[in-house]
C-alpha cells in the first residue's frame, strides 16, 4: 500500500493562485521580497513630489507636496497590486524617474497641469494599444539598440543634472555676467551654506550604503539627511532650502489629498503647446515609457527565472498592466507609472510571484496616510537619489559600440543633448535624425525602414516648427 507523504505541505488557495510552490518559492520569501522591494523603492513617494513640485505650468500654477504625495502613493500602490494579481510577476510600479522630469520641466511650462496629465493618459492608451496589436515590438525592433541605450544614458545624465541643480550644488551663471561658462558650482563658484552640507552628507552616505549593498540605502539616506536638515534648521537661522523648508510637521498622519484625481484634459495640450510639440511630447513619453519598461521587465524577470527561450512568462499581461500604469499616473496626477528596476531587490530576497507585488502595493498604499512627512523633506535631502540613480543609468554606456562609426555621433548627440538642452525630446530627436541621415548618405536607407524614416521626419518638423510657423504667417 502506498503511504501518504507527510513532508509535503498542503497547497493553500494563495499558493495555488500565485503558483508559489510551482516557481520554487515560499509564502515567507514572497512576503520578505515584497517588503524589500518596498523599502528599496519607497523613496519615490518622497522624491516625485519634489520633482513635479519644482516646476510651474503655463499659468504659473504649482502642485503641492501633499497633492503629489497622495497621487504618487495611490497610483503606485494600486498598480503594483494589479501587477501582482494580473501579471503574477514580482514587479512593482511607480512614477518613473526621467519621464516625470519630462512632465515637470518640458511639458508643464507649455500647457496646464491638467493638459500635461491628459497627454500622460494618452501615452498609456497608446502603450496598451501597441501591446495588444503588436506594434510595440515592431517599433522597438526598428530603433537600433545603441540608440535605445543612449536614451537611457542621456536620461541618467539629465536626472543627475536636475539633482545637482535642485540641491544648489550647480547654479546658472546670470547672463548679465557675460561669462562664457553657462553653469558654475554653488554660488559664485563656491559651496556655501548648511543646505549644501546636508546634500553632501546625504550623497556620501547613499554612496557608501549602496556600495555595501544595504537594503533601502536610498530611503535611509533621504531619511538621515532630512533629520539633519530639520535639526540644522531648528538650531540655526538657515536660508536657501528652496521650495521646502525642513520643519517638524504638526502631525505625522493626515487625510490624503485627492484633489488632483481626475483633473485631466486629454486634448487641450495640443492647443496650448501646438500640435507638433504636443505630438512630440507624446511620442517621447511613449518611447521612453515602453523602452525603459521592456528593459526592466526582461532583466528582472530573467533574474527571477521567469524567462524561457528568451521570452518572459506572461509578457502580454505584464505589458498591459504597464500601459495601464501610465494611464493611472495621468488620472491620479503622479506622472506615468512604470515597472521599477528596484523590483530586483525583492527578487534578490527570493520573490518569484505576484504575491510579492501585492505585499509591496499594500505597503505603498498605506503611505497615503503619512503625507505630512513628505512636506518635511527638502530638495537637498532627496537630490542625492537623483544623482546616484542617474549614475546607475549612466553605467549602460559600456554597452554602446563606440567603434562603429554609424552610431558614434548619433549616440553622442542623444546622450549629450538630453542634459545639455534640459530636454529628453531634443536628444532623442537629434540622435534619430543624425542616424537616419548617415544611413541615407551611405546609400543604406533600406536598412532603416519606413518607421525610422517617419520618426525622423516628425523630429525634423519638431525642430523646424518656428521656421514653419513663420513661413505660414
XYZ file of C-alpha atoms in Angstrom:
473
model
C 0.000 0.000 0.000
C 1.276 3.439 -0.946
C 1.767 5.633 2.106
C 0.830 9.283 2.125
C 3.786 11.625 2.412
C 3.537 13.968 5.336
C 6.576 16.055 4.435
C 4.831 17.893 1.556
C 2.859 20.883 2.863
C -0.712 21.231 1.662
C -1.127 23.880 -1.018
C -3.218 26.803 0.124
C -5.502 28.800 -2.211
C -2.931 31.611 -2.058
C -0.194 29.218 -3.110
C -2.267 27.884 -5.994
C -3.367 31.306 -7.273
C 0.145 32.740 -7.387
C 1.829 29.390 -8.182
C 4.267 29.992 -5.339
C 5.406 26.410 -4.893
C 5.462 25.783 -8.628
C 8.007 28.580 -9.032
C 10.176 27.261 -6.234
C 9.297 29.909 -3.668
C 7.505 30.055 -0.332
C 4.965 32.418 1.186
C 7.645 33.680 3.577
C 10.043 34.501 0.751
C 7.332 36.324 -1.169
C 6.455 38.465 1.848
C 10.113 39.256 2.532
C 10.689 40.040 -1.132
C 7.688 42.346 -1.223
C 8.850 44.236 1.863
C 12.376 44.536 0.461
C 11.106 45.985 -2.810
C 9.002 48.487 -0.873
C 11.997 49.616 1.170
C 14.125 49.901 -1.971
C 11.623 51.986 -3.954
C 9.570 53.877 -1.366
C 11.817 56.894 -1.819
C 9.732 57.707 -4.914
C 6.850 58.754 -2.641
C 9.142 61.468 -1.273
C 11.063 62.235 -4.457
C 8.293 62.519 -7.048
C 6.531 65.410 -5.254
C 9.793 67.362 -5.202
C 10.309 66.867 -8.944
C 6.756 67.728 -10.011
C 6.531 70.468 -7.414
C 9.684 72.160 -8.698
C 8.011 73.369 -11.875
C 5.075 75.623 -12.701
C 2.678 75.157 -15.587
C 1.935 77.736 -18.277
C -0.400 79.587 -15.908
C 2.163 79.691 -13.097
C 0.317 77.080 -11.028
C 2.367 74.681 -8.906
C 1.419 71.308 -7.453
C 1.567 70.981 -3.674
C 3.648 68.348 -1.904
C 0.507 66.879 -0.322
C -1.275 66.562 -3.677
C 1.558 64.792 -5.460
C 2.431 62.578 -2.487
C -1.138 61.273 -2.411
C -1.194 60.793 -6.169
C 2.174 59.023 -6.168
C 1.280 56.604 -3.378
C -2.189 55.890 -4.770
C -1.098 55.101 -8.311
C 1.949 53.079 -7.224
C 0.007 51.072 -4.665
C -2.955 50.212 -6.877
C -0.914 49.410 -9.990
C 1.607 47.273 -8.103
C -1.200 45.214 -6.596
C -2.726 44.910 -10.074
C 0.600 43.698 -11.457
C 0.636 41.012 -8.795
C -2.920 39.868 -9.435
C -2.956 40.092 -13.243
C 0.681 39.715 -14.271
C 1.677 37.387 -11.416
C 5.182 38.811 -11.538
C 7.386 40.294 -8.771
C 7.373 43.678 -10.492
C 6.427 46.914 -8.733
C 5.253 50.066 -10.486
C 5.570 53.745 -9.577
C 6.093 57.149 -11.146
C 9.059 56.704 -13.479
C 12.159 58.793 -12.922
C 13.090 60.561 -16.127
C 9.597 60.656 -17.599
C 8.387 62.631 -14.575
C 11.119 65.106 -15.458
C 9.677 65.386 -18.964
C 6.242 66.145 -17.499
C 7.568 68.671 -14.986
C 10.279 70.521 -16.886
C 9.310 70.128 -20.549
C 5.552 69.716 -20.790
C 4.145 71.713 -17.877
C 5.735 75.062 -18.891
C 3.929 74.848 -22.256
C 0.484 73.794 -21.010
C -1.626 73.392 -17.868
C -1.098 70.524 -15.446
C -4.444 69.014 -16.469
C -3.361 69.083 -20.098
C 0.016 67.545 -19.265
C -1.658 64.709 -17.368
C -4.045 64.333 -20.297
C -1.065 63.563 -22.541
C 0.104 61.055 -19.933
C -3.254 59.271 -20.178
C -2.961 59.269 -23.971
C 0.522 57.768 -23.594
C -0.905 54.911 -21.574
C -3.651 54.314 -24.101
C -1.052 54.228 -26.885
C 1.100 51.721 -24.990
C -1.880 49.487 -24.268
C -2.979 49.624 -27.923
C 0.531 48.840 -29.129
C 0.867 45.983 -26.669
C -2.372 44.442 -27.883
C -1.701 44.966 -31.602
C 1.975 44.001 -31.617
C 3.083 47.396 -32.926
C 5.121 47.918 -29.781
C 7.520 45.167 -30.716
C 7.839 46.490 -34.285
C 8.849 49.967 -33.131
C 11.245 48.548 -30.560
C 12.877 46.452 -33.259
C 13.096 49.450 -35.618
C 15.152 51.666 -33.295
C 18.757 50.395 -33.116
C 19.853 49.074 -29.734
C 22.706 51.589 -29.354
C 20.248 54.490 -29.622
C 17.968 52.883 -27.038
C 20.914 52.611 -24.676
C 21.903 56.208 -25.424
C 18.432 57.369 -24.374
C 18.870 55.644 -21.012
C 22.345 57.151 -20.594
C 21.120 60.620 -21.532
C 18.199 60.426 -19.123
C 20.625 59.344 -16.408
C 22.790 62.417 -17.016
C 19.680 64.573 -17.124
C 18.369 63.234 -13.816
C 21.750 63.753 -12.157
C 21.930 67.307 -13.510
C 18.449 68.072 -12.179
C 19.514 66.734 -8.791
C 22.655 68.867 -8.679
C 20.718 71.970 -9.701
C 17.842 71.417 -7.267
C 20.346 70.967 -4.426
C 22.131 74.203 -5.328
C 25.394 72.382 -5.995
C 25.224 73.642 -9.585
C 23.759 77.054 -10.433
C 23.246 79.061 -13.594
C 25.578 81.934 -14.329
C 23.425 85.054 -14.889
C 23.536 86.299 -18.471
C 24.454 89.762 -17.189
C 27.811 88.373 -16.091
C 28.807 87.979 -19.778
C 30.564 84.758 -18.861
C 31.443 82.031 -21.329
C 30.606 79.474 -18.623
C 26.839 78.801 -18.532
C 26.819 76.973 -15.185
C 29.004 77.027 -12.091
C 29.478 75.266 -8.781
C 27.421 76.695 -5.929
C 27.200 80.458 -5.563
C 29.954 82.417 -7.316
C 31.924 79.215 -7.773
C 31.915 78.295 -4.080
C 29.864 75.897 -1.963
C 28.279 77.856 0.865
C 25.632 77.118 3.485
C 24.092 74.311 5.508
C 21.775 73.119 2.695
C 24.826 72.160 0.643
C 26.290 70.343 3.655
C 23.071 68.355 4.019
C 23.207 67.432 0.321
C 26.855 66.367 0.524
C 26.292 64.240 3.638
C 23.231 62.588 2.090
C 25.065 61.880 -1.159
C 28.145 60.389 0.508
C 26.018 58.282 2.857
C 23.966 56.965 -0.051
C 27.104 56.061 -1.999
C 28.563 54.176 0.969
C 25.354 52.306 1.795
C 24.727 51.313 -1.818
C 28.311 50.163 -2.290
C 27.890 47.910 0.753
C 24.594 46.531 -0.568
C 22.497 47.822 2.330
C 18.773 47.282 1.595
C 16.851 50.541 1.477
C 20.037 52.600 1.071
C 18.240 55.365 -0.814
C 15.443 55.667 1.740
C 17.841 55.532 4.695
C 19.969 58.290 3.194
C 16.989 60.518 2.433
C 15.665 59.998 5.956
C 19.039 60.708 7.585
C 19.619 63.836 5.526
C 16.095 65.035 6.303
C 16.613 64.612 10.053
C 19.882 66.501 9.765
C 18.165 69.283 7.828
C 15.391 69.583 10.429
C 17.944 69.731 13.262
C 20.104 72.307 11.497
C 17.118 74.427 10.543
C 15.910 74.425 14.161
C 19.323 75.281 15.599
C 20.441 77.985 13.168
C 18.786 80.643 11.011
C 19.224 78.858 7.673
C 18.238 80.124 4.242
C 18.489 78.602 0.794
C 16.417 75.436 1.261
C 14.256 76.215 -1.763
C 10.595 75.274 -2.033
C 10.511 73.008 1.021
C 11.793 74.203 4.388
C 12.552 71.273 6.734
C 10.403 71.848 9.812
C 8.702 69.392 12.153
C 5.095 68.847 10.970
C 2.146 69.416 13.261
C 1.099 65.801 12.752
C 2.514 62.660 11.181
C -0.787 61.240 9.946
C -3.246 63.223 7.838
C -6.055 62.626 5.396
C -4.819 62.150 1.816
C -5.298 64.995 -0.649
C -7.091 63.580 -3.697
C -7.641 66.964 -5.365
C -5.544 66.000 -8.423
C -7.546 62.841 -9.086
C -9.392 63.047 -12.387
C -8.097 66.519 -13.257
C -7.320 65.559 -16.849
C -7.671 67.443 -20.137
C -6.973 64.886 -22.844
C -6.526 67.114 -25.885
C -6.043 70.628 -24.514
C -2.264 70.282 -24.656
C -2.356 70.200 -28.451
C -3.869 73.688 -28.445
C -1.628 75.120 -25.714
C 1.747 73.748 -26.830
C 0.927 73.380 -30.518
C 0.018 70.215 -32.393
C 3.592 69.340 -33.387
C 5.149 69.973 -29.964
C 2.378 68.078 -28.158
C 2.727 65.169 -30.582
C 6.477 65.051 -29.976
C 5.905 65.198 -26.214
C 3.515 62.266 -26.532
C 5.980 60.357 -28.696
C 8.745 60.999 -26.144
C 6.597 59.688 -23.298
C 5.670 56.582 -25.261
C 9.231 55.962 -26.438
C 10.790 56.413 -23.004
C 7.992 54.532 -21.279
C 7.983 51.339 -23.249
C 11.727 51.121 -23.843
C 12.501 51.523 -20.142
C 9.766 49.066 -19.206
C 10.893 46.437 -21.689
C 14.439 46.530 -20.382
C 13.380 46.371 -16.749
C 10.791 43.643 -17.253
C 13.231 41.469 -19.172
C 16.152 41.871 -16.775
C 14.182 41.417 -13.535
C 12.136 38.522 -14.925
C 15.292 36.788 -16.108
C 16.797 37.164 -12.641
C 13.626 35.672 -11.172
C 13.816 32.691 -13.510
C 10.643 33.650 -15.391
C 12.260 33.771 -18.819
C 12.148 30.751 -21.089
C 13.677 30.653 -24.563
C 14.209 34.403 -24.387
C 10.534 35.092 -23.658
C 9.106 36.374 -20.389
C 6.271 34.310 -18.988
C 3.021 36.271 -19.136
C 4.620 39.176 -21.029
C 1.321 40.161 -22.660
C -0.426 40.636 -19.310
C 2.611 42.389 -17.843
C 2.736 44.868 -20.733
C -0.976 45.580 -20.399
C -0.591 46.419 -16.715
C 2.449 48.553 -17.508
C 0.414 50.522 -20.050
C -2.437 50.842 -17.572
C 0.133 52.238 -15.128
C 0.740 55.200 -17.406
C -3.000 55.816 -17.616
C -3.278 55.637 -13.830
C -0.397 58.089 -13.500
C -2.279 60.625 -15.596
C -5.634 60.123 -13.887
C -4.141 60.449 -10.403
C -1.723 63.264 -11.299
C 1.511 61.462 -10.455
C 3.081 61.237 -13.971
C 3.472 57.944 -15.892
C 3.843 54.845 -13.742
C 6.119 52.101 -14.995
C 7.928 48.999 -13.751
C 10.696 49.872 -11.276
C 14.172 48.392 -11.538
C 14.229 48.261 -7.715
C 11.961 45.210 -8.070
C 15.236 43.331 -8.470
C 15.877 43.912 -4.763
C 12.816 41.825 -3.892
C 13.796 39.153 -6.396
C 17.161 39.008 -4.672
C 15.313 38.182 -1.444
C 13.566 35.260 -3.142
C 10.428 36.802 -4.675
C 9.222 34.853 -7.701
C 5.497 35.601 -7.989
C 2.926 38.377 -7.954
C 2.312 37.811 -4.252
C 5.414 39.870 -3.541
C 3.968 42.689 -5.656
C 0.718 42.568 -3.703
C 2.684 42.973 -0.463
C 4.646 45.886 -1.925
C 1.486 47.510 -3.277
C -0.347 47.290 0.030
C 2.584 48.945 1.808
C 2.761 51.710 -0.815
C -0.955 52.347 -0.421
C -0.538 52.619 3.354
C 1.803 55.596 2.854
C -1.263 57.629 1.793
C -1.854 58.373 5.466
C 1.630 59.809 6.027
C 1.635 62.665 3.513
C 2.732 65.303 6.108
C 6.133 63.601 6.293
C 6.755 64.298 2.617
C 6.355 68.038 3.218
C 9.372 67.918 5.547
C 11.896 66.605 3.003
C 13.926 69.425 1.400
C 15.371 69.129 -2.101
C 18.873 68.823 -0.622
C 17.886 65.571 1.130
C 16.202 63.981 -1.882
C 18.546 65.237 -4.628
C 21.289 62.689 -3.841
C 18.913 59.969 -5.049
C 18.698 61.676 -8.425
C 22.467 61.892 -8.696
C 23.047 58.272 -7.683
C 20.242 56.823 -9.810
C 21.467 58.927 -12.714
C 24.889 57.391 -12.233
C 23.437 53.879 -12.263
C 21.618 54.627 -15.525
C 24.819 56.113 -16.958
C 26.533 52.758 -16.411
C 24.711 51.462 -19.508
C 27.241 53.406 -21.612
C 29.505 50.360 -21.506
C 27.099 48.558 -23.861
C 27.393 51.173 -26.626
C 29.505 50.117 -29.651
C 31.584 53.294 -29.856
C 33.836 51.718 -32.501
C 31.019 51.641 -35.083
C 31.028 54.990 -36.987
C 27.334 54.782 -37.896
C 26.448 55.023 -34.205
C 29.190 57.177 -32.686
C 27.755 60.631 -33.401
C 24.024 59.719 -33.150
C 24.636 58.065 -29.772
C 26.707 61.010 -28.576
C 24.101 63.560 -29.670
C 21.330 61.598 -27.987
C 23.138 61.211 -24.667
C 24.706 64.695 -24.616
C 21.842 66.896 -25.784
C 19.359 65.478 -23.274
C 21.165 67.068 -20.294
C 22.807 69.948 -22.207
C 19.479 71.247 -23.555
C 17.496 70.141 -20.497
C 15.250 68.217 -22.872
C 14.881 64.493 -23.435
C 12.918 65.252 -26.590
C 15.776 67.226 -28.153
C 18.292 64.468 -27.501
C 16.165 61.691 -28.953
C 15.321 63.785 -31.992
C 18.911 64.769 -32.751
C 20.099 61.188 -32.398
C 17.433 59.682 -34.651
C 17.778 62.360 -37.338
C 21.569 62.044 -37.482
C 21.383 58.249 -37.641
C 18.877 58.279 -40.487
C 20.926 60.929 -42.318
C 24.102 58.834 -42.070
C 22.350 55.761 -43.414
C 20.723 57.660 -46.283
C 24.007 59.318 -47.308
C 25.711 55.924 -47.326
C 23.000 54.527 -49.575
C 21.732 52.228 -46.841
C 18.287 53.756 -46.482
C 16.644 50.359 -46.932
C 18.205 49.236 -43.635
C 16.385 51.860 -41.593
C 12.896 51.208 -42.944
C 9.842 53.453 -43.123
C 9.235 53.517 -39.365
C 12.576 55.147 -38.546
C 12.261 57.444 -41.561
C 8.822 58.593 -40.394
C 10.018 59.188 -36.834
C 12.998 61.194 -38.085
C 10.674 63.244 -40.287
C 8.491 64.016 -37.282
C 11.507 65.299 -35.391
C 12.562 67.460 -38.347
C 9.163 69.137 -38.106
C 9.639 69.492 -34.356
C 12.990 71.266 -34.658
C 11.762 73.425 -37.510
C 8.399 74.353 -36.038
C 9.329 78.023 -35.584
C 10.526 78.360 -39.183
C 7.448 76.569 -40.477
C 5.182 78.818 -38.400
C 6.952 81.924 -39.746
C 6.510 80.764 -43.329
C 2.798 80.149 -42.796
C 2.173 83.656 -41.444
